[in-house]
Amino acid sequence: MNENRMRYKKNQQMIVVVLLLTLLTYLSSVITDFNILHGLATLPEAFIWIFSNLVITDESLERMPTILDKLLETILMSIAATTTATILSLFLGVMGSKSVGTSKGLGILARFIASLSRNIPVVAWALILLLSFGQNSLTGYLALFVGSVGFLTRAFIEVIDESSQSAVEALQATGATYIQIIMKAVIPECLPQMISWILFMIETNIRNATLVGILTGTGIGYTFDLYYKTLNYHGVALVTVSIVVAVILIELLSNHVRKVIL
Amino acid sequence: MQATTHIKRRSDGRISIKSGNQVQLVMQLTILLLTVLTIIAFLFFDYTGLDIQQAIQETAYNLRVMFLEPALSHFGWGEAFYQVSITLGLAFLSTILGAILSFFLALTAATNLTNEWITKIVRVFLAFIRAVPTVLWVLIFAIAAGLGSEAAVLGMLFHSIAYLVKAYSEAFEEVDKGIIEALRATGAGWWHIVVHAILPSTFTYLMSWTFLRFEINFAVAVAMGAAAGAGGIGFEMFMASSFYFDLREVGMITYMILVLAIVLEIISTLLKNRYFPASMKN
């Protein structure tokens, strides 16, 4: 094709994409009643408000023990949800992988379970579980658990499929049983990658735990919600800062582990 | 893995035959630590008012009602689609605005385009934004700017930017050094390099990352509706379960979200397979 014509066609495509995006933006702002200019105009005001009201005072520092207690609960909840989800995901991951999976039917089943638990929003799980489990640490834990299973299974399937097949073949040649192959070749081969995903999941879960906490009335999310609704903005500031510190510390720690093992 | 690429020696010059030791040790420690923390977690949990057997039975019953007898009762189909489109709209707005802002920020965050100091400042700033959960941003903006789509979009925008800048700047950094140098040699300015070298060679990556973020933003928008009252289908879901205790409606809403989420996931997988070579995985 002639170069000029190609360029012309490319430009035309570009224009169509840009027009389409502009139209969609306009439509969405009409539907959601969002005014970009107004939104941007409130931004400086919002920041001024944040810096003048969201300050930590001595009075709010007195609540520190309660907040730390709840923060610890949230962190433990996220870790427990991730590690227990890992056990289930490991089975589902092996089942669903193309290279070491046992049968096609089981593979599809594993992928289906993963897709379902990943795509039903955490909010839905939290709300359903709240109805029967009540305002309880276990509710938050289970909501996080379900989401983690979906995500980790998908990650594990990819990791297993990507890891080198030579070890599996070598073991097969020696007449190793299926369990032996999984335990001695697949898992050791994929372990660093898997740990990396587990750490990532813990980080994600700590962030999600706040959301789940607001919905189910558990952990740090509940504390935040309580201060928020009673207009105790100094409390809100303290909770936010402690979450930020916790998240950053855990991220640094897991980045360090990742650097060593990968 | 570094252990296999070169021979490690101990301080006395002997070849260390346990060269993979540190990696092994760290992995074992990590697993041990996580196991211990999990056990502690279960001991530490607050189980007040929990009857586990009854709770499991009830959940099973609730799930059955939800998924097998879905129905809308408090609003009709038209309203439902309207609410879904609000959620989609919120997701779309925060993605597109985020993408535009992220593009410029990512230019300052890429090490091959700007000096080290600016890169570091931008990254620390983004790390802070990322550390605050989205729902807290939305709620904080809601008190500062008033509850509504503005607070929701701004709150979601923050996280979209934090995510996209990281993805974009990594894509920019992978651009071939030779191209940039060649352009520089011809006397091209910074903007010329961006427009004629960086943008064309990373455009498809940027598009698929943006779509990936749109998929995430949809889920986030649902959650924001429920937790921060940002409107849309998430808010309806919250009302249906926490105010009306209408599980059938929750089920119907869940199905709607599920269908949309799966459609978005399929599109993004297609985009990913087409534009991401195997080497570039998130």
Short mmCIF file of N, CA and C in Angstrom, two decimals, chain A residues 125 128-134 142, chain B residues 52-67 247:
data_model
loop_
_atom_site.label_atom_id
_atom_site.label_comp_id
_atom_site.label_asym_id
_atom_site.label_seq_id
_atom_site.Cartn_x
_atom_site.Cartn_y
_atom_site.Cartn_z
N TRP A 125 -20.31 -10.18 48.08
CA TRP A 125 -19.99 -11.20 49.08
C TRP A 125 -20.14 -10.64 50.48
N ILE A 128 -23.85 -10.29 51.38
CA ILE A 128 -24.51 -11.58 51.60
C ILE A 128 -24.08 -12.17 52.93
N LEU A 129 -22.76 -12.17 53.16
CA LEU A 129 -22.23 -12.80 54.36
C LEU A 129 -22.68 -12.06 55.61
N LEU A 130 -22.82 -10.74 55.47
CA LEU A 130 -23.25 -9.93 56.62
C LEU A 130 -24.62 -10.38 57.12
N LEU A 131 -25.48 -10.77 56.19
CA LEU A 131 -26.84 -11.16 56.57
C LEU A 131 -26.83 -12.38 57.47
N SER A 132 -25.96 -13.36 57.20
CA SER A 132 -26.02 -14.57 58.01
C SER A 132 -24.93 -14.65 59.07
N PHE A 133 -23.77 -14.08 58.82
CA PHE A 133 -22.71 -14.19 59.82
C PHE A 133 -22.74 -13.03 60.82
N GLY A 134 -23.41 -11.96 60.48
CA GLY A 134 -23.50 -10.85 61.41
C GLY A 134 -22.23 -10.02 61.41
N LEU A 142 -14.16 -13.93 55.38
CA LEU A 142 -14.72 -14.75 54.30
C LEU A 142 -14.88 -13.95 53.01
N ILE B 52 -21.70 -20.79 64.18
CA ILE B 52 -21.12 -21.13 62.89
C ILE B 52 -22.02 -22.04 62.06
N GLN B 53 -22.64 -23.03 62.74
CA GLN B 53 -23.47 -23.98 61.99
C GLN B 53 -24.67 -23.27 61.36
N GLN B 54 -25.30 -22.46 62.19
CA GLN B 54 -26.46 -21.74 61.70
C GLN B 54 -26.08 -20.76 60.59
N ALA B 55 -24.92 -20.12 60.79
CA ALA B 55 -24.48 -19.13 59.80
C ALA B 55 -24.24 -19.80 58.45
N ILE B 56 -23.61 -20.97 58.47
CA ILE B 56 -23.33 -21.65 57.20
C ILE B 56 -24.64 -22.06 56.53
N GLN B 57 -25.55 -22.60 57.34
CA GLN B 57 -26.86 -22.99 56.78
C GLN B 57 -27.56 -21.80 56.16
N GLU B 58 -27.54 -20.69 56.91
CA GLU B 58 -28.22 -19.50 56.41
C GLU B 58 -27.58 -18.98 55.13
N THR B 59 -26.23 -19.00 55.10
CA THR B 59 -25.55 -18.54 53.90
C THR B 59 -25.94 -19.39 52.71
N ALA B 60 -25.96 -20.71 52.94
CA ALA B 60 -26.33 -21.61 51.84
C ALA B 60 -27.73 -21.27 51.36
N TYR B 61 -28.64 -21.05 52.31
CA TYR B 61 -30.01 -20.70 51.95
C TYR B 61 -30.05 -19.38 51.19
N ASN B 62 -29.34 -18.38 51.74
CA ASN B 62 -29.30 -17.06 51.11
C ASN B 62 -28.77 -17.13 49.69
N LEU B 63 -27.69 -17.91 49.53
CA LEU B 63 -27.09 -18.01 48.20
C LEU B 63 -28.07 -18.65 47.24
N ARG B 64 -28.82 -19.64 47.75
CA ARG B 64 -29.77 -20.31 46.87
C ARG B 64 -30.86 -19.34 46.42
N VAL B 65 -31.37 -18.60 47.38
CA VAL B 65 -32.42 -17.62 47.03
C VAL B 65 -31.87 -16.61 46.04
N MET B 66 -30.65 -16.14 46.34
CA MET B 66 -30.06 -15.11 45.51
C MET B 66 -29.88 -15.54 44.07
N PHE B 67 -29.26 -16.73 43.90
CA PHE B 67 -28.86 -17.11 42.56
C PHE B 67 -29.93 -17.88 41.79
N LEU B 247 -33.17 -10.41 49.04
CA LEU B 247 -32.08 -11.20 48.46
C LEU B 247 -32.28 -11.45 46.97
#
